Short mmCIF file of N, CA and C in Angstrom, two decimals:
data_model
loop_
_atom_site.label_atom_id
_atom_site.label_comp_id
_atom_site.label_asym_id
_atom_site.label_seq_id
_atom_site.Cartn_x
_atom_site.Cartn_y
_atom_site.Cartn_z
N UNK A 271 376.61 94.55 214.88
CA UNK A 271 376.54 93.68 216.04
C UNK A 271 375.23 92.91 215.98
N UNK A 272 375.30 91.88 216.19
CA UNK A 272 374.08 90.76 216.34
C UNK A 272 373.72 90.06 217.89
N UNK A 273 372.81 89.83 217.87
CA UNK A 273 372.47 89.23 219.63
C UNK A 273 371.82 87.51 219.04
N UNK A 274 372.08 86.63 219.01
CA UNK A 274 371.18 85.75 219.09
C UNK A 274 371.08 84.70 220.20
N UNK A 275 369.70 84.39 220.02
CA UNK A 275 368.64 84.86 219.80
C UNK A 275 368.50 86.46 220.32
N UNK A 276 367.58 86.88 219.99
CA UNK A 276 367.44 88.61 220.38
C UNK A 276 366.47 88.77 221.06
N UNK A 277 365.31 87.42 221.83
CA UNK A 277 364.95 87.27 222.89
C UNK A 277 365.02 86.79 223.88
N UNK A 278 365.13 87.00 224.95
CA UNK A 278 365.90 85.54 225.98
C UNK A 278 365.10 85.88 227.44
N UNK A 279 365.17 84.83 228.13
CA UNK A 279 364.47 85.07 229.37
C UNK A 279 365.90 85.14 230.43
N UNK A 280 365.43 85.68 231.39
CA UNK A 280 366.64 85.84 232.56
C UNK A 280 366.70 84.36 232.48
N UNK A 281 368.51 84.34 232.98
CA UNK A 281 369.36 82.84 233.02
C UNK A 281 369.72 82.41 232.01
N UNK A 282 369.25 82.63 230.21
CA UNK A 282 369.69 82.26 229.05
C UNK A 282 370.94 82.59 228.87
N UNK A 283 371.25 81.64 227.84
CA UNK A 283 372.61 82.29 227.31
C UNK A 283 372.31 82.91 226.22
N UNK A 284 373.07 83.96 225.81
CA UNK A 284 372.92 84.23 224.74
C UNK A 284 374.07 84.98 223.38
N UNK A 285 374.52 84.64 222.28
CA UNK A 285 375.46 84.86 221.68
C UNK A 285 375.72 86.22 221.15
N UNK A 286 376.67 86.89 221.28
CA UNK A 286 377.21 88.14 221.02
C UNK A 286 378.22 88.26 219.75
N UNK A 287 377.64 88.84 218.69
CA UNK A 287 378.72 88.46 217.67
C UNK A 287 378.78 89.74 217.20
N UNK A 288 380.37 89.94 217.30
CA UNK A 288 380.37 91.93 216.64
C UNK A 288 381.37 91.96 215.28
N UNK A 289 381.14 92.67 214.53
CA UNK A 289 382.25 92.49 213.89
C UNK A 289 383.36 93.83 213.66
N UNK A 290 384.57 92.86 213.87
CA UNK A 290 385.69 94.31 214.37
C UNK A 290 386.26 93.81 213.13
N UNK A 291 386.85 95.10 212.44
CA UNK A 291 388.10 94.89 211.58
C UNK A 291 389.44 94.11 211.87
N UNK A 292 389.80 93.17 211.15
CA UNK A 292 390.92 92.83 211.87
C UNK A 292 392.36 93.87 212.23
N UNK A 293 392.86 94.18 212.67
CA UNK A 293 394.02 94.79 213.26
C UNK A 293 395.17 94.49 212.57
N UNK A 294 396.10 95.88 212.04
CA UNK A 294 396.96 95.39 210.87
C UNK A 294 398.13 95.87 212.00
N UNK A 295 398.64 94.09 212.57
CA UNK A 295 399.96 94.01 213.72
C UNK A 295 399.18 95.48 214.68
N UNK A 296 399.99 94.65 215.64
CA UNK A 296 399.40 95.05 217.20
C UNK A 296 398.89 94.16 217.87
N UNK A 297 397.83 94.81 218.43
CA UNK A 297 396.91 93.96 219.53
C UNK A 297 396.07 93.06 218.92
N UNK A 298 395.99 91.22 219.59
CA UNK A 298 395.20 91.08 219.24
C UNK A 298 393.77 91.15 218.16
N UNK A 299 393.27 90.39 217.48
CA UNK A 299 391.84 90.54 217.09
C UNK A 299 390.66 90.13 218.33
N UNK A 300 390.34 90.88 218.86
CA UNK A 300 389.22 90.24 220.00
C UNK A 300 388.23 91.47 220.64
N UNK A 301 387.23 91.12 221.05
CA UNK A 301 386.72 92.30 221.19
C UNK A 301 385.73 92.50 222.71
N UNK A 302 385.12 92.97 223.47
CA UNK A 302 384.52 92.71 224.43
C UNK A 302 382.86 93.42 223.98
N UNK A 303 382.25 92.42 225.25
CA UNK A 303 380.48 93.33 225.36
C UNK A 303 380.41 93.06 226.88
N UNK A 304 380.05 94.25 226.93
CA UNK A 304 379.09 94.67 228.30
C UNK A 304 377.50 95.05 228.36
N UNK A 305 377.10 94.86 229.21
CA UNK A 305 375.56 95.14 229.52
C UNK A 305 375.27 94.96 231.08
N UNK A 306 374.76 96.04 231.66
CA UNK A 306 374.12 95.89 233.24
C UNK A 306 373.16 94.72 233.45
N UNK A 307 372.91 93.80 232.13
CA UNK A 307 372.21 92.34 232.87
C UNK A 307 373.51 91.50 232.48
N UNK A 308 374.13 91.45 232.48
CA UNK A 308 375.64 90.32 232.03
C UNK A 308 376.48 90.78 233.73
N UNK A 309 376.78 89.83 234.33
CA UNK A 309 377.53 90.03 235.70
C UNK A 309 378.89 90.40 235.14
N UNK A 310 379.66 89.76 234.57
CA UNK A 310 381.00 90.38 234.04
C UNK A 310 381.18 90.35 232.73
N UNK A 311 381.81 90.99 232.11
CA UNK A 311 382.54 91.74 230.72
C UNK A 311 382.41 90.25 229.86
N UNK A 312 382.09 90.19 228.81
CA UNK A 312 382.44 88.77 227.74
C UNK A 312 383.09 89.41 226.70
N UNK A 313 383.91 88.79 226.61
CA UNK A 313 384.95 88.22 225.84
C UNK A 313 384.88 87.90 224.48
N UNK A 314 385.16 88.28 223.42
CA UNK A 314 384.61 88.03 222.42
C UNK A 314 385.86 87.40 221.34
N UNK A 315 385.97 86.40 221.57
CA UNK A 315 387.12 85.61 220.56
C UNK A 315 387.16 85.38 219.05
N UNK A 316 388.04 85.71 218.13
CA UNK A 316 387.87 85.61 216.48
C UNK A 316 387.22 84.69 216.35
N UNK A 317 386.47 84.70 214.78
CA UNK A 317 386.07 83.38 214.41
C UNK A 317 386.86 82.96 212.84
N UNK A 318 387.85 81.87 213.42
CA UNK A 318 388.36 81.33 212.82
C UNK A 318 388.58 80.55 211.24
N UNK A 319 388.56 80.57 210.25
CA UNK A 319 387.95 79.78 209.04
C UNK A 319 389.32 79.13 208.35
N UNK A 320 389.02 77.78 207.99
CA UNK A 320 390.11 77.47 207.53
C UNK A 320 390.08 77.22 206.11
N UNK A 321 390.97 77.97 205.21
CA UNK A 321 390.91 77.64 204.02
C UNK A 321 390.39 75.80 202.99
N UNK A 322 390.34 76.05 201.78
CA UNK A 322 390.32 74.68 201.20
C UNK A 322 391.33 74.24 201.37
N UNK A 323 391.41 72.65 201.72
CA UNK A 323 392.55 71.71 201.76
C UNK A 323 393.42 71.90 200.86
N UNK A 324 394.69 72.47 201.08
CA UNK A 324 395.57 71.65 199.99
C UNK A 324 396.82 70.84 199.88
N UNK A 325 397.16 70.51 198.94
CA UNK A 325 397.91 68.80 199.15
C UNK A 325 399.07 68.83 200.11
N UNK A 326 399.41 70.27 200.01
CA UNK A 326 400.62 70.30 201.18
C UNK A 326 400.32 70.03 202.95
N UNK A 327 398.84 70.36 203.25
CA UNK A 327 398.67 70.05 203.93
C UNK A 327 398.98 71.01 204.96
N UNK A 328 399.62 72.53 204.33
CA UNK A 328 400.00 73.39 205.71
C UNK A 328 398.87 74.43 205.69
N UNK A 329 397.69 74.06 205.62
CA UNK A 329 396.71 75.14 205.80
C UNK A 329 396.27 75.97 206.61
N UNK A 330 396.74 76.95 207.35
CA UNK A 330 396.21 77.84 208.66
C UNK A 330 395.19 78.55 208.64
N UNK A 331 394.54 78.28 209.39
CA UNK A 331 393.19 78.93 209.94
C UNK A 331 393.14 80.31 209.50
N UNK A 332 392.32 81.14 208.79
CA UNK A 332 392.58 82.73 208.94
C UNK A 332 391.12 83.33 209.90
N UNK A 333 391.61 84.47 210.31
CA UNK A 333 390.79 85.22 211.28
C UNK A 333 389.57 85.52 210.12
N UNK A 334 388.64 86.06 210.25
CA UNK A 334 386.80 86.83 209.86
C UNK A 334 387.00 88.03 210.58
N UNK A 335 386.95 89.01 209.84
CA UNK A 335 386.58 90.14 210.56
C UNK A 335 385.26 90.19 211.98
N UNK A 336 384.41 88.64 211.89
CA UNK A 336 383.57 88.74 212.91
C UNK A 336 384.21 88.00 214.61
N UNK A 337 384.05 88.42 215.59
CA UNK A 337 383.99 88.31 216.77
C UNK A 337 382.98 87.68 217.62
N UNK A 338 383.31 86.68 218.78
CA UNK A 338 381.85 86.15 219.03
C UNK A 338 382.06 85.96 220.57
N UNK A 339 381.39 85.72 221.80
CA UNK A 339 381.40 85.29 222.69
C UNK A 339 379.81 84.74 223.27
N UNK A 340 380.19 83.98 224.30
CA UNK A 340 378.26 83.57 224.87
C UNK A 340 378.44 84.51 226.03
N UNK A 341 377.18 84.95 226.67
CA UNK A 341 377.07 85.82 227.92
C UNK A 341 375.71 85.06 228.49
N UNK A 342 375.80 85.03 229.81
CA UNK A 342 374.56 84.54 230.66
C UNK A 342 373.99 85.71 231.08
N UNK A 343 372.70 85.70 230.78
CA UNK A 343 371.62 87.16 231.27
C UNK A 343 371.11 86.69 232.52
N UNK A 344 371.46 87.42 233.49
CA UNK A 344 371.70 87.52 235.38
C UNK A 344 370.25 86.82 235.44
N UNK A 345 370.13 86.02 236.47
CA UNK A 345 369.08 85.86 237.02
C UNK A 345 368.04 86.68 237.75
N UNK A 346 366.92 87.20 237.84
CA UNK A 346 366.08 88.17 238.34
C UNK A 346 366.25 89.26 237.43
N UNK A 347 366.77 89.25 236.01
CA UNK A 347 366.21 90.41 235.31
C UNK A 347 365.00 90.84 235.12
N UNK A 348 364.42 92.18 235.34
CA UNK A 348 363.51 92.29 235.02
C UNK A 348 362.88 92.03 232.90
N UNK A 349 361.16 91.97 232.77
CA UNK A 349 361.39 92.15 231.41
C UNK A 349 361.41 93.20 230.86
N UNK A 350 362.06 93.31 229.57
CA UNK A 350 362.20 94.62 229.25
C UNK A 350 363.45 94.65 227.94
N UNK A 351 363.72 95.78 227.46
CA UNK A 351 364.84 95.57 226.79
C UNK A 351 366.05 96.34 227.12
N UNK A 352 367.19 95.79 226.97
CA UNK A 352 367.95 96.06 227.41
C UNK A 352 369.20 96.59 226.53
N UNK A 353 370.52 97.69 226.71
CA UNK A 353 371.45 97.60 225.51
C UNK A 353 372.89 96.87 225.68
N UNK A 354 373.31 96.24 224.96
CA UNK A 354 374.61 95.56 224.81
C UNK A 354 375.73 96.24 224.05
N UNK A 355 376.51 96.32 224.76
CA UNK A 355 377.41 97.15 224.00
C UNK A 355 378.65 96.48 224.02
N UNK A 356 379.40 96.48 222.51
CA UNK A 356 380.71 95.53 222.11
C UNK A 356 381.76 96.77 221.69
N UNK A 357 382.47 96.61 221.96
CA UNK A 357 384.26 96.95 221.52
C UNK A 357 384.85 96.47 221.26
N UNK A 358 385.49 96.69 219.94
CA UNK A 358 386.90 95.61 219.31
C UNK A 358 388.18 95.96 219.83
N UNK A 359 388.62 95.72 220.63
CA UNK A 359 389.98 96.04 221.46
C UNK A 359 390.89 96.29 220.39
N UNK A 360 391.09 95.88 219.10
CA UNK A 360 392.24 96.16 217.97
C UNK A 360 391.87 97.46 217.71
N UNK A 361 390.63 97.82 217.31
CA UNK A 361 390.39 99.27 216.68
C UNK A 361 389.64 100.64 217.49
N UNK A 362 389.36 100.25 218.56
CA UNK A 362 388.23 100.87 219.16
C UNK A 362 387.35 101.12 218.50
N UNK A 363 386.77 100.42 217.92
CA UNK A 363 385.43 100.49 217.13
C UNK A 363 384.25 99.88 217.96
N UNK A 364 383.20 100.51 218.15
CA UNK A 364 382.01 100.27 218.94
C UNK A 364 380.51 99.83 218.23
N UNK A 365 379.81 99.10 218.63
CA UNK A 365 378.54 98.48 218.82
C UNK A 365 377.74 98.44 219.58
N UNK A 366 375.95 98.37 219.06
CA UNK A 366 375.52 98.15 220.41
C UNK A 366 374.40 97.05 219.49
N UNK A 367 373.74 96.84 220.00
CA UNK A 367 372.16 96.18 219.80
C UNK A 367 371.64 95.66 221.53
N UNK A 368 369.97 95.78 221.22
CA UNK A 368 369.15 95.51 221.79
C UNK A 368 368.75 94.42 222.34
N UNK A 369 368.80 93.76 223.49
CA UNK A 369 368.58 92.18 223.65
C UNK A 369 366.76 92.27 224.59
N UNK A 370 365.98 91.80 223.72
CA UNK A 370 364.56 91.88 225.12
C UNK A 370 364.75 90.86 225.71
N UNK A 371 364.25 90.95 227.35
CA UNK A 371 363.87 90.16 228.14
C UNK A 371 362.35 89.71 228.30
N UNK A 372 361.74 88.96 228.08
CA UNK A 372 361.07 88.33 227.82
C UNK A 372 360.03 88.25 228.64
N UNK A 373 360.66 87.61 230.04
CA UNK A 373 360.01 86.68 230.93
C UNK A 373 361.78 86.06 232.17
N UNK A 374 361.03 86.55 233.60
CA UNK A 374 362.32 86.40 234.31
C UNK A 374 361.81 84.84 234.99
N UNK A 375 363.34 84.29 235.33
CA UNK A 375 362.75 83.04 235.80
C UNK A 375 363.10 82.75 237.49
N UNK A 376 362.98 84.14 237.79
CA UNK A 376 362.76 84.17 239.55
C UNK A 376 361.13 83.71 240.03
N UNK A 377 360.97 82.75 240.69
CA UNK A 377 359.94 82.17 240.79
C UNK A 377 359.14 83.23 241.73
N UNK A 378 357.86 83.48 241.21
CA UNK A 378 356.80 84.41 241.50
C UNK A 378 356.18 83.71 242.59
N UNK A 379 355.08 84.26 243.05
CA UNK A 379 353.98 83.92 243.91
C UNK A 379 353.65 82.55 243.27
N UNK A 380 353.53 81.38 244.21
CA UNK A 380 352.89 79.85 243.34
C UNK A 380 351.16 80.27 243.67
N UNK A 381 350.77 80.21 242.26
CA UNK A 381 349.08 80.29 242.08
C UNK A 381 348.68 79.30 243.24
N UNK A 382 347.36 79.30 244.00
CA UNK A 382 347.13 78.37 244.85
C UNK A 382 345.54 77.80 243.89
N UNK A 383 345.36 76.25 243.86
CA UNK A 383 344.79 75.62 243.29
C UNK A 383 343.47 76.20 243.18
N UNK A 384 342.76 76.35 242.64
CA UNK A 384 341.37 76.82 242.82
C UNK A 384 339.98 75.77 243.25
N UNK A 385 339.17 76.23 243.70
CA UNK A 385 338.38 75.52 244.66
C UNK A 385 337.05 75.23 244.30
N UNK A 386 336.59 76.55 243.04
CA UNK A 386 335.69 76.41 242.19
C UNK A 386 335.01 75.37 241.73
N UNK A 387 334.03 74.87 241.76
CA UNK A 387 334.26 73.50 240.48
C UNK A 387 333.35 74.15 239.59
N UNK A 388 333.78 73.17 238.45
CA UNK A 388 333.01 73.76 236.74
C UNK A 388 332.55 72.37 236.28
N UNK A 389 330.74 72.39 236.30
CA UNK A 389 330.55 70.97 235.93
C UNK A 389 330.36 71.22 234.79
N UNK A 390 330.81 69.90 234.34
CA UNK A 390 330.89 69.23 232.71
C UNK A 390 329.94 68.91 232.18
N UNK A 391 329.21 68.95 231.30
CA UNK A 391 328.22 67.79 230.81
C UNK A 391 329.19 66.52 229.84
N UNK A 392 328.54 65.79 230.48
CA UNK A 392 328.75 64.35 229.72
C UNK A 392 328.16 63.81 228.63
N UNK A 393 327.26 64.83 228.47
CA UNK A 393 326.41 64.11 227.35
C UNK A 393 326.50 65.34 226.09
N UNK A 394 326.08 64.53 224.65
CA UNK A 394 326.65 64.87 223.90
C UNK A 394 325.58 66.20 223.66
N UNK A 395 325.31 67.71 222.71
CA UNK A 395 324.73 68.09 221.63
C UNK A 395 323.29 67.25 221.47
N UNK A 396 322.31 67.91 221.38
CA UNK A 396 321.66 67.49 220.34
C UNK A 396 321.14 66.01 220.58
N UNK A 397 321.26 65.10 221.89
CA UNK A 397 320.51 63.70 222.09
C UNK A 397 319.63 64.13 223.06
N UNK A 398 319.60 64.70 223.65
CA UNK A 398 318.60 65.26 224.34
C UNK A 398 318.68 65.12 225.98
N UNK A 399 320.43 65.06 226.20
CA UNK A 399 320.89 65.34 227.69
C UNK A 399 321.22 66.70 227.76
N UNK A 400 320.90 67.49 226.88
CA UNK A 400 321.31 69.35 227.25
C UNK A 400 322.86 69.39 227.12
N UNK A 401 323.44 69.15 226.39
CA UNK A 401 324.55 69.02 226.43
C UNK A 401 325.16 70.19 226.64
N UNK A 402 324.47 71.28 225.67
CA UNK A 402 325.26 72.52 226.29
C UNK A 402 324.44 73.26 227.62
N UNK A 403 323.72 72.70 228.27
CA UNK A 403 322.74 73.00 229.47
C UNK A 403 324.14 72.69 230.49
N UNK A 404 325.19 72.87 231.33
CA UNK A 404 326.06 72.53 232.07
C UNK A 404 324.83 72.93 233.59
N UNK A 405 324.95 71.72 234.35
CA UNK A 405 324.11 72.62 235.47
C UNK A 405 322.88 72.57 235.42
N UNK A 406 322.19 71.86 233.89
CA UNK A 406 320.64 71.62 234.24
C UNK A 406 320.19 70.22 234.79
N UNK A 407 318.56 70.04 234.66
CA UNK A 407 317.97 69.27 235.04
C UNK A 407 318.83 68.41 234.58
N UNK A 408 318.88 66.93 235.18
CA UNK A 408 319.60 65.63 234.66
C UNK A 408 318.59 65.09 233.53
N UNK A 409 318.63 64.47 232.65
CA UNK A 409 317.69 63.95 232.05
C UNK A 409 317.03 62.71 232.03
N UNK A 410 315.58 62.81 232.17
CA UNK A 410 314.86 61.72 233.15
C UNK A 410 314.04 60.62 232.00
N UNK A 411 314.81 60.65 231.03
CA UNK A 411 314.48 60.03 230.07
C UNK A 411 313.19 60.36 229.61
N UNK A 412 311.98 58.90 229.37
CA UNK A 412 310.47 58.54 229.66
C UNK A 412 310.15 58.00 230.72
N UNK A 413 309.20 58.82 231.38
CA UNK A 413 308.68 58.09 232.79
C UNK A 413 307.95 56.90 233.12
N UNK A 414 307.76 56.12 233.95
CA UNK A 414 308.05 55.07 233.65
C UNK A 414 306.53 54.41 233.37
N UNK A 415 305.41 55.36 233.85
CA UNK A 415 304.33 54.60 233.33
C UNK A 415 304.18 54.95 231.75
N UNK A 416 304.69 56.14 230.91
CA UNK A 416 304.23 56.16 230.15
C UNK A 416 305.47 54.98 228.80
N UNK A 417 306.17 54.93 229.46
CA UNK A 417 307.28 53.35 229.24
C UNK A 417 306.14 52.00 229.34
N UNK A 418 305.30 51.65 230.22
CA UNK A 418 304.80 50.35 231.02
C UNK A 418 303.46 50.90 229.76
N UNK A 419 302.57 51.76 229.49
CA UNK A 419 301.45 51.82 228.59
C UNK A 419 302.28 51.47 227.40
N UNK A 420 303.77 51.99 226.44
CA UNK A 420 303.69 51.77 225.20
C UNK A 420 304.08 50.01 225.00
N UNK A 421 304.65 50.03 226.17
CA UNK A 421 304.94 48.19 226.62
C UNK A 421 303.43 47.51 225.81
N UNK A 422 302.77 47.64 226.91
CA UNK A 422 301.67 47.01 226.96
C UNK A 422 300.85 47.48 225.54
N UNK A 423 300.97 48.55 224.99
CA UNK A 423 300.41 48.66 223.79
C UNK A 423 301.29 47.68 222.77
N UNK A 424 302.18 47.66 222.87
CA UNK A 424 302.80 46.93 221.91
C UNK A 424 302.73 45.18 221.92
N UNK A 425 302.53 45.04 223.41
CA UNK A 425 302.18 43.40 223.23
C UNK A 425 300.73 42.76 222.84
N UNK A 426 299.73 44.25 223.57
CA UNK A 426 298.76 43.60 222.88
C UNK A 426 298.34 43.74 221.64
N UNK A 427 298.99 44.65 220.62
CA UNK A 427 299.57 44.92 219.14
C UNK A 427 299.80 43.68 218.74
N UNK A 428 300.45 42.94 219.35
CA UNK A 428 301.48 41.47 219.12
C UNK A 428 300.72 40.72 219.36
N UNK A 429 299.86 40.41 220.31
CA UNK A 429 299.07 39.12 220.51
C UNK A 429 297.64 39.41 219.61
N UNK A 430 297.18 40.49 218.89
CA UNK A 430 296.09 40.52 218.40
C UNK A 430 296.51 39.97 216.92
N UNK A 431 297.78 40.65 216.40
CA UNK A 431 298.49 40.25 215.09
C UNK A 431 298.24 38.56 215.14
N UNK A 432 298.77 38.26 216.10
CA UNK A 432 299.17 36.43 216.21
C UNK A 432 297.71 35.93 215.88
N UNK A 433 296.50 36.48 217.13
CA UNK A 433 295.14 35.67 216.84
C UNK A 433 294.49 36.03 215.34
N UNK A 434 294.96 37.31 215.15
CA UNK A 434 294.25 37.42 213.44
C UNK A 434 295.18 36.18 212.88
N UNK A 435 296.19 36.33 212.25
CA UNK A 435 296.81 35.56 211.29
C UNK A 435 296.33 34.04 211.74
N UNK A 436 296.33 33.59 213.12
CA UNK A 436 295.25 32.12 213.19
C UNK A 436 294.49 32.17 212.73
N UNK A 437 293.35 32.88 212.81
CA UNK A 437 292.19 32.61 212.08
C UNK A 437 292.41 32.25 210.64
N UNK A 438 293.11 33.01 210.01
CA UNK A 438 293.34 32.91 208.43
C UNK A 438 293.63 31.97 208.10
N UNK A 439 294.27 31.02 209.51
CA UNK A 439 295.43 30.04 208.30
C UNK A 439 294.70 28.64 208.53
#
């Protein structure tokens, strides 16, 4: 007996495939599965194969010793695993396998948003906004007189350059 998939969350469907001998005259080939998460009995119908074409054209389907049906796993199952059990109505021959439940999809408590906040830094690593500092000082760059002295060092850098090179020329 096979379950696929062989995990499923409550409300899935999921496929039941057993394989019964076929039945030599009598009853049917068909077989059933039950399980306390399946609401009623499934049904498990031959699976059919039809030979290669040939020119006559009267080709009939033959039965597979395998059996198959879909079953819906009840809503509000708990998770967990559960057993499935199949019968071939031609032979009384029995099966079981294991189906887990996963995850049920009866809607739980809704999380309520959280209120926390988590500040970000915006700035990158390593430029010298603390990037991994979340929560520190902001960064205050150069202050501003010592900005206004390299100013002023630099122009009068610039205007002394200019009066030397006059003289020279």
């Amino acid at each position: 007996m096979q379950l696929q998939p062989a995990r499923a969350k409550a409300g899935d469907k999921v496929w039941v495939l057993a394989n019964c001998p076929i039945p030599q005259g009598g009853p049917e080939h068909r077989g059933t599965a039950s399980s306390k998460i399946f609401r009623i009995p499934v049904t498990l119908d031959p699976i059919l194969t039809t030979p290669t074409p040939d020119p006559s054209a009267t080709a009939t389907p033959t039965p597979r010793p395998w059996v198959r049906g879909q079953a819906t796993v009840a809503a509000g199952t708990a998770v967990g695993v559960y057993e499935i059990n199949a019968r071939c109505d031609g032979t009384n021959d029995t099966g079981k396998a294991n189906l887990r439940i996963v995850a049920s999809t009866t809607p739980s408590a809704t999380p309520k948003p959280s209120t926390t906040r988590t500040i970000i830094s915006t700035r990158a690593p390593e430029t010298g906004g603390g990037g991994t500092a979340a929560g520190g000082p902001e960064d205050s760059s150069m202050p501003l007189g010592m900005t206004g002295l390299l100013l002023g060092a630099a122009l009068a850098g610039g205007i002394g350059f200019a009066v030397v090179r006059r003289r020279r020329s």
